[in-house]
PDB file of C-alpha atoms in Angstrom:
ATOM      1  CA  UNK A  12     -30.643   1.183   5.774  1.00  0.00           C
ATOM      2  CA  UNK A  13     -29.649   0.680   9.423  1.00  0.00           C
ATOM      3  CA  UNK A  14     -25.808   2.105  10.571  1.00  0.00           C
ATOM      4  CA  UNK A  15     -24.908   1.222  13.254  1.00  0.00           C
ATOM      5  CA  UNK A  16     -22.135   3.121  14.403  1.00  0.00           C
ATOM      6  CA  UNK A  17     -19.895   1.529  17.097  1.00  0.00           C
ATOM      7  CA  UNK A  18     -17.054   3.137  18.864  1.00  0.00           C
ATOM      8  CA  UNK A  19     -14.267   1.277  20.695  1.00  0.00           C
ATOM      9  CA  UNK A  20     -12.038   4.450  21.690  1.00  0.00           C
ATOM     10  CA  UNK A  21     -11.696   6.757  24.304  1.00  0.00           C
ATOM     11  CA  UNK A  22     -12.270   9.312  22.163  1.00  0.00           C
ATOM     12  CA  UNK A  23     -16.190  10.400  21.557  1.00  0.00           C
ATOM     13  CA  UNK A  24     -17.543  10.434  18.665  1.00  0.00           C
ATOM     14  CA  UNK A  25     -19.781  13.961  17.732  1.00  0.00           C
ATOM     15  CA  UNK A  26     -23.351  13.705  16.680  1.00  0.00           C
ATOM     16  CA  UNK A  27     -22.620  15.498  13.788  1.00  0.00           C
ATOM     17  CA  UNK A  28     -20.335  13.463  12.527  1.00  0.00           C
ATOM     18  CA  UNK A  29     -22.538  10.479  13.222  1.00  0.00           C
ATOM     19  CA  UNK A  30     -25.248  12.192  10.746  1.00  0.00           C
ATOM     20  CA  UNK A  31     -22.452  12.762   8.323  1.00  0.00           C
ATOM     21  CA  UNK A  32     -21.564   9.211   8.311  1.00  0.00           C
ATOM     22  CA  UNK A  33     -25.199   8.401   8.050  1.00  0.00           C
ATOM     23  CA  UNK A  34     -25.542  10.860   5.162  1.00  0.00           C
ATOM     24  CA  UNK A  35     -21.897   9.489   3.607  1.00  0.00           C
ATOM     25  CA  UNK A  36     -23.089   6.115   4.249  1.00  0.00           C
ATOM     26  CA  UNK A  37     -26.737   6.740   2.236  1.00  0.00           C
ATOM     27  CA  UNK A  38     -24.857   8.625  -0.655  1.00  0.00           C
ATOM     28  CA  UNK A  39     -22.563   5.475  -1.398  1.00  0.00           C
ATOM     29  CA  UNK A  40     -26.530   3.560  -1.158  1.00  0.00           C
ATOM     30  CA  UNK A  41     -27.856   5.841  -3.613  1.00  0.00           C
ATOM     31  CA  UNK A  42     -24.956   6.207  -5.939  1.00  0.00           C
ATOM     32  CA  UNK A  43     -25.249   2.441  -6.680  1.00  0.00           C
ATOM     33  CA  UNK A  44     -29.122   2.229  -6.234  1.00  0.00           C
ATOM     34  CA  UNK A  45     -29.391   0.078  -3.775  1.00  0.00           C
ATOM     35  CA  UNK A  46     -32.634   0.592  -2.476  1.00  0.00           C
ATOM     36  CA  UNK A  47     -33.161  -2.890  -0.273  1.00  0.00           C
ATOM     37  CA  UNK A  48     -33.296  -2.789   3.544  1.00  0.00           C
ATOM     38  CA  UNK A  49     -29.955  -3.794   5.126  1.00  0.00           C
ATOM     39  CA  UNK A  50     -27.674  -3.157   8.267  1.00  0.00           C
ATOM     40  CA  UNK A  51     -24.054  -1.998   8.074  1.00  0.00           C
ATOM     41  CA  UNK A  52     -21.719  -1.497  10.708  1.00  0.00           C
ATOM     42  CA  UNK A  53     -18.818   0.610  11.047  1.00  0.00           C
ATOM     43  CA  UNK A  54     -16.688   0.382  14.120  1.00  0.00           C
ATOM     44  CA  UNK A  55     -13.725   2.826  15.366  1.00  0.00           C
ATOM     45  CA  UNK A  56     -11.035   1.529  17.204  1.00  0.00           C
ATOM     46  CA  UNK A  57      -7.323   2.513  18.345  1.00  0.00           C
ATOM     47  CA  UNK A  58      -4.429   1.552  16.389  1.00  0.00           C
ATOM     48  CA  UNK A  59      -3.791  -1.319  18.222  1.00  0.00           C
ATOM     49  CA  UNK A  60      -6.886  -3.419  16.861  1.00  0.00           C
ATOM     50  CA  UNK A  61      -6.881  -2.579  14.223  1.00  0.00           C
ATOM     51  CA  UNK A  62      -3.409  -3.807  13.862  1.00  0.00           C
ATOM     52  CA  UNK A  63      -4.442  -7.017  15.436  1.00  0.00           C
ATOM     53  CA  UNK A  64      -7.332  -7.485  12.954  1.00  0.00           C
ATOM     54  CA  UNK A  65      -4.907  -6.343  10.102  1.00  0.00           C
ATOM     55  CA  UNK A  66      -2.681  -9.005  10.781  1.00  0.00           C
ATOM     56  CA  UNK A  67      -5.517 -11.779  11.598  1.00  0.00           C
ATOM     57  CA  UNK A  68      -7.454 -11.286   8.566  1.00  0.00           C
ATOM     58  CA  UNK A  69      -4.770  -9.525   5.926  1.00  0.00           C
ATOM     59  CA  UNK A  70      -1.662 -10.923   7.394  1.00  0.00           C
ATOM     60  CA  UNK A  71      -0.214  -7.384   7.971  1.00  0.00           C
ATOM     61  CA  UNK A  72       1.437  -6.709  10.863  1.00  0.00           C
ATOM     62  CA  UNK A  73       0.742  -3.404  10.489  1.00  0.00           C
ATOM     63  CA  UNK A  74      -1.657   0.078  11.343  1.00  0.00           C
ATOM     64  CA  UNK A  75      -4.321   0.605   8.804  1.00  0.00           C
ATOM     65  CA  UNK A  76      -6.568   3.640   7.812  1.00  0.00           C
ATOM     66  CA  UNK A  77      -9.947   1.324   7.591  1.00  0.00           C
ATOM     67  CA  UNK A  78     -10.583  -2.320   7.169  1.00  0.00           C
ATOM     68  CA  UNK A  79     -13.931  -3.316   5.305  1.00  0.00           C
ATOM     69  CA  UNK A  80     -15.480  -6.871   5.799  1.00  0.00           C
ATOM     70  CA  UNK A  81     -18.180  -7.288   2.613  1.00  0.00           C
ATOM     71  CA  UNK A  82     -20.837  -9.836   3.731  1.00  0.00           C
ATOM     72  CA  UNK A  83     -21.124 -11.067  -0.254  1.00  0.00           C
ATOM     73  CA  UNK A  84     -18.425 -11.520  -2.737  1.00  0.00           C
ATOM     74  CA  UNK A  85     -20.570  -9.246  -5.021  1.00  0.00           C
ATOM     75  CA  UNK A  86     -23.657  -7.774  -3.551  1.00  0.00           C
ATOM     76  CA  UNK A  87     -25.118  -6.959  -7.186  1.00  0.00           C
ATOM     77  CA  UNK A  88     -24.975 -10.434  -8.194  1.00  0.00           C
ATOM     78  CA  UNK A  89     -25.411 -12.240  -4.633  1.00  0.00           C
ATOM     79  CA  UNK A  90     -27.232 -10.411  -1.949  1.00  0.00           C
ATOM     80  CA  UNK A  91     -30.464  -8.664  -3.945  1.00  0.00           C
ATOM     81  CA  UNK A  92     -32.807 -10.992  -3.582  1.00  0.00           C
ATOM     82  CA  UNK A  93     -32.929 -11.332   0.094  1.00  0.00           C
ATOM     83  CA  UNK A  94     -35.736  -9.016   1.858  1.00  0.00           C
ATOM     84  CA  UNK A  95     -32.983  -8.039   4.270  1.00  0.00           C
ATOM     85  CA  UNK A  96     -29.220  -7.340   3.361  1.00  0.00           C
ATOM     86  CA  UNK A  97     -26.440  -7.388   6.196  1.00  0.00           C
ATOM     87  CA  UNK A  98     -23.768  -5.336   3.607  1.00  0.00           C
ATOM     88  CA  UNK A  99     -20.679  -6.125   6.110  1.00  0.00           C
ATOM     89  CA  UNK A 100     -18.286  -4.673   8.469  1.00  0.00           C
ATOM     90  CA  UNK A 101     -16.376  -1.513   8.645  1.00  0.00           C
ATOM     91  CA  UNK A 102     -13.388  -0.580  11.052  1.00  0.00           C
ATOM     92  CA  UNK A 103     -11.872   2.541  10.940  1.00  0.00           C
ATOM     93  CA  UNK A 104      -9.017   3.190  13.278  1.00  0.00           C
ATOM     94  CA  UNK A 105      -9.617   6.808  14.928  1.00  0.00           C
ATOM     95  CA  UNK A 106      -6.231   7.791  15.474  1.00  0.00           C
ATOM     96  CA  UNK A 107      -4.817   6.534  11.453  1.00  0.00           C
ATOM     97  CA  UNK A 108      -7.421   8.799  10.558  1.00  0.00           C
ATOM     98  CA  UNK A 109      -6.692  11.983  12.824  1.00  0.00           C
ATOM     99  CA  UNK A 110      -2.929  11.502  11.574  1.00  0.00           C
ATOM    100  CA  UNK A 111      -4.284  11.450   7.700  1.00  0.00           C
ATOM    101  CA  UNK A 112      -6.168  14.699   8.146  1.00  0.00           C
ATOM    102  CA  UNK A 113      -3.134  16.697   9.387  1.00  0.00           C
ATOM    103  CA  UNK A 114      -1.389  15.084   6.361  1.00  0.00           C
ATOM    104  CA  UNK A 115      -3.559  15.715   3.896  1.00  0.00           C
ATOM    105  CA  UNK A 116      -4.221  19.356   5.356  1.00  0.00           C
ATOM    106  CA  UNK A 117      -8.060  18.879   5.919  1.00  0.00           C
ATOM    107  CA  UNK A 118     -10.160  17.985   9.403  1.00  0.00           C
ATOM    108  CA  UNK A 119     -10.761  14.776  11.234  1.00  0.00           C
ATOM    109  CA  UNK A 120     -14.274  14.660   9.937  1.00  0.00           C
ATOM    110  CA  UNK A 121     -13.699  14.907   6.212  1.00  0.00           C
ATOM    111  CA  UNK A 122     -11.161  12.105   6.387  1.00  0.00           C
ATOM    112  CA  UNK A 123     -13.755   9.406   8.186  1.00  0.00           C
ATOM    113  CA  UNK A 124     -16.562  10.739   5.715  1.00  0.00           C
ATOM    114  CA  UNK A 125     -13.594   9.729   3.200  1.00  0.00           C
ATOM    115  CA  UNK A 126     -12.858   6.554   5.045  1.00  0.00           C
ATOM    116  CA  UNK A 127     -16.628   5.618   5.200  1.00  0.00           C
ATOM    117  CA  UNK A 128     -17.171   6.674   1.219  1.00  0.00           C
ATOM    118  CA  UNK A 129     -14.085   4.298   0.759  1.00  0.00           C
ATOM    119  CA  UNK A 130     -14.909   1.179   2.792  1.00  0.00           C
ATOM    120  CA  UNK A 131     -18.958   1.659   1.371  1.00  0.00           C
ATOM    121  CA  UNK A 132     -17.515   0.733  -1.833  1.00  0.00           C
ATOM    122  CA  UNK A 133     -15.642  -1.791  -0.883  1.00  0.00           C
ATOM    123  CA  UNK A 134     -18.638  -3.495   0.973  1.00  0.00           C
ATOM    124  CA  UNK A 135     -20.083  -3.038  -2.993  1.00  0.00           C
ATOM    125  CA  UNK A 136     -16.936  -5.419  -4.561  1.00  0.00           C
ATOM    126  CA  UNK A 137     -14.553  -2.020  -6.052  1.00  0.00           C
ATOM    127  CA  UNK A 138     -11.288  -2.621  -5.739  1.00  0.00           C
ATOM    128  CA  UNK A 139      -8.006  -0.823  -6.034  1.00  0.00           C
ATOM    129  CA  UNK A 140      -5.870  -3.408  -7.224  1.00  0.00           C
ATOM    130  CA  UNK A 141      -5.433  -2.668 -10.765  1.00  0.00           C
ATOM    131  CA  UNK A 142      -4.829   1.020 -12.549  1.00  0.00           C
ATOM    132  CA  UNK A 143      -8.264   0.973 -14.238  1.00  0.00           C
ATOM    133  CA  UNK A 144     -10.122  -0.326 -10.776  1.00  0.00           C
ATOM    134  CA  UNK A 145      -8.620   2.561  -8.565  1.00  0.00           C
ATOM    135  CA  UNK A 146      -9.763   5.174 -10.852  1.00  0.00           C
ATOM    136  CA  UNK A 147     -12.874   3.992 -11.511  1.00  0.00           C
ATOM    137  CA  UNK A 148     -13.185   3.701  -6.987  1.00  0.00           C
ATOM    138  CA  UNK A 149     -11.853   6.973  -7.143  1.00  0.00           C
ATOM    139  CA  UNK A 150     -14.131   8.274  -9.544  1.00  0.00           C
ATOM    140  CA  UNK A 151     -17.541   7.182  -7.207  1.00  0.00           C
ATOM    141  CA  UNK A 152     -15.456   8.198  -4.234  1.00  0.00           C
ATOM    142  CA  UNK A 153     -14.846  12.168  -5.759  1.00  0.00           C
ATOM    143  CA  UNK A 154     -18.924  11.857  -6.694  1.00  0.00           C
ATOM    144  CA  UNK A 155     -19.500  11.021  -3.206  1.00  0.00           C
ATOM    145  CA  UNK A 156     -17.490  13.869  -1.771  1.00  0.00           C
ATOM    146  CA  UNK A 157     -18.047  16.661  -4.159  1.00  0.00           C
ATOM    147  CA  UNK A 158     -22.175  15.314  -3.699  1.00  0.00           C
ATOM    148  CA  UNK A 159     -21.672  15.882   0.164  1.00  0.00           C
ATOM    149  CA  UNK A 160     -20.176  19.011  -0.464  1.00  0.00           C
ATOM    150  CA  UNK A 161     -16.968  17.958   1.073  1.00  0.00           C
ATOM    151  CA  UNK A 162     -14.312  19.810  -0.114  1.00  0.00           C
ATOM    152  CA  UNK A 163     -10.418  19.310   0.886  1.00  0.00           C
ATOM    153  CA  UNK A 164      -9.967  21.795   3.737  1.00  0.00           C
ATOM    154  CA  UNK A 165     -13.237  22.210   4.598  1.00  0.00           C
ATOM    155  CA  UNK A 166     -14.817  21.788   7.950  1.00  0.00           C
ATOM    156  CA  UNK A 167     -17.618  19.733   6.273  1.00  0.00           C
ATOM    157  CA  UNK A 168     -20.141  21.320   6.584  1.00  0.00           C
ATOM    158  CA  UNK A 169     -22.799  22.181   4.179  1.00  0.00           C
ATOM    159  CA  UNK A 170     -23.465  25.096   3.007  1.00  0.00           C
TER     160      UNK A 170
END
């Protein structure tokens, strides 16, 4: 799978947080064995876009955490019989996310591992909508995590 990680902000992004994207990013693959070659991209940006594209593509006039873009409607039942699968967008705004890991009492890196875990299933058609479709996202999200080794207040790193 190619990720290709984008970054819009100021702010630089670490290399090893890149490679825990990466390694977020081929969990979420692996979890639902998806084993075809495809492209994803996931793209940090201030709060300002991704207001803007909140309110051009959700009509919300509002700051998100992470916006996700699926290229197929289902990729199970559309996308696996192309050679080559372009799974969709992902924007994650960078400062949402720093404010979210000084809520939640754990670092910046763990929450856009979380972010990317989240907006990977998306890309796959789960939902939150309904009782029984948020725990079942947050089910392969916590398999994700605890698989990573990413615990809450952790650093992220592995042991």
């Amino acid at each position: 799978m190619q990720i290709e990680i984008l970054n819009e902000t100021t702010n630089l992004l670490a290399e090893d947080l890149k490679e825990l994207i990466v390694k977020a990013t081929d969990k979420v693959l692996e979890c639902e064995g998806f084993d075809v070659e495809g492209e994803v991209s996931i793209l940090f940006v201030d709060d300002n876009r991704i207001k803007s594209l909140n309110n051009e593509f959700r009509h919300k006039n509002e700051v998100t955490d992470v916006l996700s873009f699926p290229q197929y409607d289902s990729i199970k039942d559309d996308g696996l019989n192309e050679p080559f699968i372009y799974l969709g967008d992902v924007v994650i705004s960078l400062e949402q996310a720093k404010r979210q890991a000084e809520e939640f009492g754990h670092s910046i890196e763990r929450e856009i591992v979380y972010l990317t875990i989240h907006s990977m299933l998306h890309l796959f058609g789960y939902d939150h909508m309904s009782d029984a479709d948020k725990k079942e996202m947050r089910e392969k999200e916590k398999k994700v995590i605890r698989s990573l080794k990413l615990f809450k207040g952790t650093s992220m790193q592995e042991d």
